[in-house]
Amino acid sequence: MNAVFPTPDTADSERLLTPDELEAALRGIGARRYHNLHPFHRLLHDGKLSKDQVRAWALNRYYYQAMIPVKDAAVLARMTDASLRRVWRQRIVDHDGDHEGDGGIERWLKLAEGVGFDRDYVLSTRGILSATKFSVEAYVHFVSEKTLLEAIASSLTEMFSPTIISERVAGMLKNYDFITKDTLAYFDKRLTQAPRDADFALDYVKQHATTPELQRRAMAALTFKCNVLWTQLDALYFAYVAPGLIPPDAWQPGEGLVAEPAQVQAAGIGRKTAPGDRPRLPRGVRLRNDETRGKYVLLAPERTFDLDDNAVAVLKLVDGMRSVADIADELGKTYAADPRAIEADILVMLDGLAEKRVLER
């Protein structure tokens, strides 16, 4: 899943860049390698993931968030300049907080609780993908073992985070009815904290990367950090999207969750669709042909879902009378295909719509 990126021009990499050229080169790394480009994030932001897939992201991302102040403490311990330490230590406060119940880690725990996790399960870090742990711990080792310039340069992914935060908050609020503004409160402060941190780190790198070799090391450090973030999403995609091979020691859907209210269980939310179910669209949800865009969409209160041709074909037959098996049989005749193979695909699609609460069974 890792993309292939162009190698910098050799001649260009051997000359000393001006501070502005160095900044442009660093920003170019983010434009090509930052994890907002990863297919998993595109699915997350576009509302294409199931609730359990969102949960897997929230759980694994907690490990990264929890280790950020550990990473920053390692950097802080290497700073001999008190003025640098006074600036850098704010990063630790941002995540750990000034008191119990404060800070970014606490807000991420509330995000995990908001998607259904039991707090103690998240804190235990049981179920975290091994690849997530390897990537995050490699980052902590990197900042501990490399030069201070490289350690600070590796944090420059903060330059790109406001864009992904804006995309994430808007997309998740629009596409997932189990996500609220309170759930995503973690990101509110990051919109100001990240640019502040990035400005400091960028100024430091531009001042201290004074030779072509040091500039190359700074760029390599940022590339490494982008790979740390990208690799975590590779692991999530492989385990929970496709091919969906969850390692034996990783979180399995249903584990570590708080019991849902009885009324939610009664509505059938959280269970799998069965071939005998007779799906229907809830009140206020309808299939509409958007003539301006030349495509069908599913309209729900304050939300709109784009549909592919297969989803449209299925939803045209969803009427509360036909069972899933009936729909599959009808589509099998229409497309001269195996109804049971079609049925398997329909079940997955309907599960996703049910989790978004735009389908009842």
Coordinates of C-alpha atoms in Angstrom, one line a residue:
M1 CA 0.0 0.0 0.0
N2 CA 3.0 2.3 0.4
A3 CA 3.1 4.6 -2.6
V4 CA 6.2 5.1 -4.8
F5 CA 7.5 8.7 -4.7
P6 CA 10.1 10.4 -6.9
T7 CA 13.7 10.6 -5.7
P8 CA 15.0 14.2 -5.2
D9 CA 17.3 15.4 -8.0
T10 CA 20.9 14.5 -7.1
A11 CA 22.4 17.8 -8.1
D12 CA 19.8 19.7 -6.2
S13 CA 20.3 17.7 -3.1
E14 CA 24.1 18.5 -3.1
R15 CA 23.8 22.2 -3.0
L16 CA 22.8 24.4 0.0
L17 CA 19.2 25.5 -0.2
T18 CA 18.1 28.9 0.9
P19 CA 15.8 28.9 3.9
D20 CA 12.8 29.5 1.6
E21 CA 13.9 26.7 -0.7
L22 CA 14.3 24.3 2.3
E23 CA 10.8 25.2 3.5
A24 CA 9.4 24.5 0.0
A25 CA 11.2 21.1 -0.1
L26 CA 9.9 20.2 3.3
R27 CA 6.4 21.2 2.3
G28 CA 6.8 19.2 -0.9
I29 CA 7.5 16.1 1.2
G30 CA 4.2 16.5 3.0
A31 CA 2.3 17.1 -0.3
R32 CA 3.5 13.8 -1.6
R33 CA 3.7 11.6 1.6
Y34 CA 1.4 12.9 4.3
H35 CA -1.2 10.4 5.5
N36 CA -4.2 12.5 4.4
L37 CA -3.5 10.8 1.0
H38 CA -3.8 7.3 2.4
P39 CA -6.9 5.3 1.2
F40 CA -7.9 4.5 4.8
H41 CA -8.3 8.2 5.5
R42 CA -10.2 8.8 2.4
L43 CA -12.7 6.1 3.4
L44 CA -12.8 7.5 7.0
H45 CA -13.5 11.1 5.9
D46 CA -16.0 10.2 3.2
G47 CA -18.1 8.1 5.5
K48 CA -17.3 4.8 3.8
L49 CA -16.2 2.9 7.0
S50 CA -18.4 0.9 9.3
K51 CA -18.6 1.8 12.9
D52 CA -16.3 -1.0 13.9
Q53 CA -13.7 0.2 11.4
V54 CA -13.9 3.7 12.9
R55 CA -13.5 2.1 16.3
A56 CA -10.4 0.3 15.2
W57 CA -8.9 3.6 14.0
A58 CA -9.8 5.4 17.3
L59 CA -8.3 2.6 19.4
N60 CA -5.0 2.3 17.5
R61 CA -4.6 6.1 17.2
Y62 CA -4.9 6.2 21.0
Y63 CA -1.5 4.5 21.3
Y64 CA 0.1 7.1 19.1
Q65 CA -1.5 10.0 21.1
A66 CA -0.5 8.4 24.4
M67 CA 3.1 8.1 23.3
I68 CA 3.5 11.7 21.9
P69 CA 4.4 13.2 25.4
V70 CA 6.8 10.3 25.9
K71 CA 8.4 11.3 22.6
D72 CA 8.5 15.0 23.5
A73 CA 10.0 14.2 26.9
A74 CA 12.8 12.4 25.1
V75 CA 13.4 15.4 22.9
L76 CA 13.2 17.8 25.9
A77 CA 15.8 15.7 27.8
R78 CA 18.3 16.4 25.0
M79 CA 18.0 20.1 25.0
T80 CA 20.7 22.0 26.8
D81 CA 19.2 25.4 26.0
A82 CA 16.7 26.4 28.7
S83 CA 14.9 28.7 26.2
L84 CA 14.3 25.8 23.9
R85 CA 13.0 23.6 26.8
R86 CA 10.6 26.3 27.9
V87 CA 9.0 26.2 24.5
W88 CA 9.1 22.5 23.9
R89 CA 7.6 21.5 27.3
Q90 CA 4.3 23.1 26.3
R91 CA 3.8 20.1 23.9
I92 CA 3.9 17.8 26.9
V93 CA 1.4 19.9 28.8
D94 CA -0.9 20.0 25.7
H95 CA -1.2 16.2 25.8
D96 CA -0.9 15.4 29.5
G97 CA -2.8 18.4 30.7
D98 CA -2.2 20.6 33.8
H99 CA -4.4 18.4 36.0
E100 CA -6.5 15.2 36.1
G101 CA -9.1 15.2 33.3
D102 CA -7.3 17.7 31.1
G103 CA -5.2 17.5 28.0
G104 CA -5.2 15.9 24.6
I105 CA -4.9 12.3 25.8
E106 CA -7.9 12.7 28.0
R107 CA -9.8 14.2 25.0
W108 CA -8.8 11.2 22.8
L109 CA -10.1 8.9 25.5
K110 CA -13.4 10.7 25.3
L111 CA -13.3 10.1 21.5
A112 CA -12.8 6.4 22.0
E113 CA -15.6 6.3 24.6
G114 CA -17.8 8.2 22.2
V115 CA -17.5 5.4 19.6
G116 CA -18.4 2.8 22.3
F117 CA -15.2 1.8 24.0
D118 CA -14.8 1.1 27.7
R119 CA -12.1 3.5 29.0
D120 CA -10.2 0.8 30.9
Y121 CA -10.0 -1.3 27.8
V122 CA -8.4 1.6 25.9
L123 CA -6.0 2.5 28.7
S124 CA -4.9 -1.2 28.8
T125 CA -3.7 -0.9 25.2
R126 CA -4.8 -4.5 24.7
G127 CA -5.9 -5.1 21.2
I128 CA -3.5 -2.5 19.6
L129 CA -2.1 -3.8 16.4
S130 CA 1.5 -4.9 16.7
A131 CA 2.3 -2.8 13.6
T132 CA 0.9 0.3 15.4
K133 CA 3.2 -0.3 18.3
F134 CA 6.2 -1.0 16.2
S135 CA 5.7 2.2 14.2
V136 CA 5.0 4.4 17.2
E137 CA 7.9 3.0 19.2
A138 CA 10.2 3.4 16.3
Y139 CA 9.4 7.1 16.3
V140 CA 10.2 7.4 20.0
H141 CA 13.6 5.6 19.4
F142 CA 14.2 7.9 16.4
V143 CA 14.0 11.1 18.4
S144 CA 16.1 9.6 21.2
E145 CA 18.9 8.4 19.0
K146 CA 19.2 10.9 16.1
T147 CA 20.5 14.4 16.3
L148 CA 18.3 17.2 17.9
L149 CA 17.9 18.8 14.5
E150 CA 16.5 15.5 13.1
A151 CA 14.3 15.0 16.1
I152 CA 12.7 18.5 15.7
A153 CA 12.5 18.1 11.9
S154 CA 10.5 14.9 12.3
S155 CA 7.8 16.9 14.1
L156 CA 7.2 19.0 11.0
T157 CA 4.2 16.9 10.0
E158 CA 2.4 19.4 12.2
M159 CA 2.6 21.8 9.2
F160 CA 0.1 19.6 7.4
S161 CA -2.3 18.6 10.2
P162 CA -4.7 21.6 10.1
T163 CA -5.9 20.5 6.6
I164 CA -6.5 16.9 7.6
I165 CA -8.2 18.0 10.9
S166 CA -10.6 20.2 8.9
E167 CA -11.4 17.4 6.5
R168 CA -11.8 14.8 9.2
V169 CA -14.1 16.9 11.4
A170 CA -16.3 18.0 8.6
G171 CA -16.4 14.6 6.9
M172 CA -17.1 12.6 10.1
L173 CA -19.8 14.9 11.4
K174 CA -21.5 14.7 8.0
N175 CA -21.3 11.0 7.4
Y176 CA -21.5 9.2 10.8
D177 CA -24.5 9.8 13.0
F178 CA -22.7 8.2 16.0
I179 CA -20.1 11.0 15.8
T180 CA -20.8 14.4 17.5
K181 CA -18.9 17.6 18.0
D182 CA -18.2 16.5 21.6
T183 CA -16.7 13.2 20.3
L184 CA -14.3 15.2 18.2
A185 CA -13.4 17.8 20.8
Y186 CA -9.8 16.6 20.7
F187 CA -9.3 18.4 17.4
D188 CA -10.6 21.8 18.5
K189 CA -7.4 22.8 20.3
R190 CA -5.1 21.1 17.8
L191 CA -6.2 23.6 15.2
T192 CA -4.2 26.3 17.1
Q193 CA -1.6 24.1 18.8
A194 CA -0.3 22.4 15.7
P195 CA 0.4 25.6 13.7
R196 CA 2.2 27.1 16.8
D197 CA 4.4 24.0 17.2
A198 CA 5.1 23.8 13.4
D199 CA 6.1 27.4 13.2
F200 CA 8.6 26.9 16.0
A201 CA 10.0 23.7 14.6
L202 CA 10.3 25.1 11.0
D203 CA 12.1 28.2 12.2
Y204 CA 14.5 26.0 14.2
V205 CA 15.2 23.7 11.2
K206 CA 15.7 26.7 8.8
Q207 CA 18.2 28.2 11.2
H208 CA 20.2 25.1 12.1
A209 CA 20.2 23.1 8.9
T210 CA 23.2 25.1 7.6
T211 CA 24.8 22.6 5.3
P212 CA 23.5 20.4 2.4
E213 CA 24.1 17.3 4.6
L214 CA 22.1 18.8 7.5
Q215 CA 19.3 19.8 5.1
R216 CA 19.2 16.3 3.7
R217 CA 19.0 14.9 7.2
A218 CA 16.1 17.2 8.1
M219 CA 14.2 16.2 5.0
A220 CA 14.9 12.5 5.7
A221 CA 13.6 12.9 9.2
L222 CA 10.3 14.4 8.0
T223 CA 10.1 11.6 5.4
F224 CA 10.6 9.1 8.2
K225 CA 7.8 10.6 10.3
C226 CA 5.4 10.6 7.3
N227 CA 6.2 6.9 6.9
V228 CA 5.4 6.3 10.6
L229 CA 2.0 7.7 10.1
W230 CA 1.4 6.0 6.7
T231 CA 2.5 2.6 8.1
Q232 CA -0.1 2.8 10.9
L233 CA -2.8 3.2 8.3
D234 CA -1.4 0.4 6.2
A235 CA -1.9 -1.9 9.2
L236 CA -5.4 -0.7 9.9
Y237 CA -6.4 -1.1 6.2
F238 CA -5.0 -4.6 6.0
A239 CA -6.6 -5.8 9.3
Y240 CA -10.0 -4.1 9.1
V241 CA -10.8 -3.2 5.5
A242 CA -9.1 -5.5 2.9
P243 CA -8.3 -8.3 3.0
G244 CA -9.6 -8.0 6.6
L245 CA -7.1 -10.3 8.2
I246 CA -7.1 -9.3 11.9
P247 CA -4.1 -10.6 13.8
P248 CA -4.9 -13.0 16.6
D249 CA -3.8 -10.6 19.4
A250 CA -5.5 -7.5 17.9
W251 CA -8.9 -6.0 18.8
Q252 CA -11.9 -7.9 17.4
P253 CA -15.2 -6.2 16.8
G254 CA -17.3 -6.5 20.0
E255 CA -14.4 -6.5 22.4
G256 CA -13.9 -3.8 25.0
L257 CA -17.2 -2.0 24.4
V258 CA -19.7 -0.6 26.8
A259 CA -23.1 -2.2 26.4
E260 CA -25.4 -0.2 24.2
P261 CA -28.7 1.1 25.5
A262 CA -31.7 -1.3 25.2
Q263 CA -33.5 0.9 22.7
V264 CA -30.5 0.8 20.3
Q265 CA -30.4 -3.0 20.6
A266 CA -34.1 -3.2 19.9
A267 CA -33.7 -1.2 16.8
G268 CA -31.3 -3.8 15.5
I269 CA -28.3 -1.4 15.4
G270 CA -25.1 -3.3 15.8
R271 CA -26.3 -6.7 14.6
K272 CA -25.6 -8.1 11.2
T273 CA -28.1 -8.1 8.4
A274 CA -29.6 -11.5 7.6
P275 CA -30.9 -12.8 4.3
G276 CA -34.4 -13.0 5.7
D277 CA -34.5 -9.3 6.8
R278 CA -36.8 -7.0 5.0
P279 CA -34.8 -3.7 4.8
R280 CA -36.5 -0.3 4.5
L281 CA -35.5 3.3 4.5
P282 CA -36.4 5.1 7.8
R283 CA -38.7 8.1 7.8
G284 CA -36.9 11.1 6.5
V285 CA -34.5 9.1 4.3
R286 CA -35.1 8.8 0.6
L287 CA -33.4 7.8 -2.6
R288 CA -33.2 10.7 -5.0
N289 CA -32.0 11.2 -8.6
D290 CA -29.9 14.4 -8.5
E291 CA -30.4 15.5 -12.1
T292 CA -27.9 18.3 -11.7
R293 CA -25.1 15.9 -10.9
G294 CA -26.4 13.1 -13.0
K295 CA -26.4 10.5 -10.2
Y296 CA -28.5 9.1 -7.4
V297 CA -27.9 10.1 -3.8
L298 CA -29.4 9.0 -0.5
L299 CA -30.8 11.9 1.4
A300 CA -31.1 11.9 5.2
P301 CA -31.6 14.8 7.6
E302 CA -28.6 17.1 7.3
R303 CA -26.6 14.4 5.4
T304 CA -26.2 13.2 1.8
F305 CA -24.6 10.0 0.7
D306 CA -23.2 9.5 -2.8
L307 CA -24.0 6.0 -4.2
D308 CA -22.4 3.8 -6.8
D309 CA -24.4 2.0 -9.4
N310 CA -24.6 -1.3 -7.4
A311 CA -26.0 0.5 -4.3
V312 CA -28.6 2.3 -6.4
A313 CA -29.7 -1.0 -7.9
V314 CA -30.2 -2.5 -4.5
L315 CA -31.9 0.5 -2.9
K316 CA -34.4 0.7 -5.7
L317 CA -35.7 -2.6 -4.5
V318 CA -35.6 -1.8 -0.8
D319 CA -39.2 -1.4 0.2
G320 CA -39.8 -3.1 3.5
M321 CA -41.5 -6.0 1.7
R322 CA -38.8 -7.8 -0.1
S323 CA -36.2 -9.7 1.9
V324 CA -32.5 -9.5 1.2
A325 CA -32.7 -12.9 -0.4
D326 CA -35.6 -11.7 -2.6
I327 CA -33.6 -8.6 -3.7
A328 CA -30.6 -10.8 -4.5
D329 CA -32.7 -13.2 -6.6
E330 CA -34.2 -10.4 -8.6
L331 CA -30.8 -8.8 -9.3
G332 CA -29.4 -12.2 -10.2
K333 CA -32.1 -12.5 -12.9
T334 CA -31.4 -8.9 -14.1
Y335 CA -27.7 -9.3 -14.4
A336 CA -27.5 -13.1 -15.1
A337 CA -25.3 -13.6 -12.0
D338 CA -25.3 -15.9 -9.0
P339 CA -27.9 -14.6 -6.6
R340 CA -26.0 -15.9 -3.5
A341 CA -22.8 -14.1 -4.5
I342 CA -24.9 -10.9 -5.0
E343 CA -26.5 -11.5 -1.6
A344 CA -23.2 -11.6 0.2
D345 CA -22.3 -8.2 -1.3
I346 CA -25.7 -6.8 -0.4
L347 CA -25.4 -7.9 3.2
V348 CA -22.1 -6.0 3.6
M349 CA -23.6 -2.9 2.0
L350 CA -26.8 -2.9 4.1
D351 CA -24.7 -3.4 7.3
G352 CA -22.8 -0.2 6.5
L353 CA -26.0 1.8 5.8
A354 CA -27.6 0.4 9.0
E355 CA -24.6 1.5 11.1
K356 CA -25.0 5.0 9.6
R357 CA -28.7 4.7 10.7
V358 CA -30.1 5.3 7.2
L359 CA -31.5 1.8 6.9
E360 CA -33.8 -0.2 9.1
R361 CA -34.3 -4.0 9.2

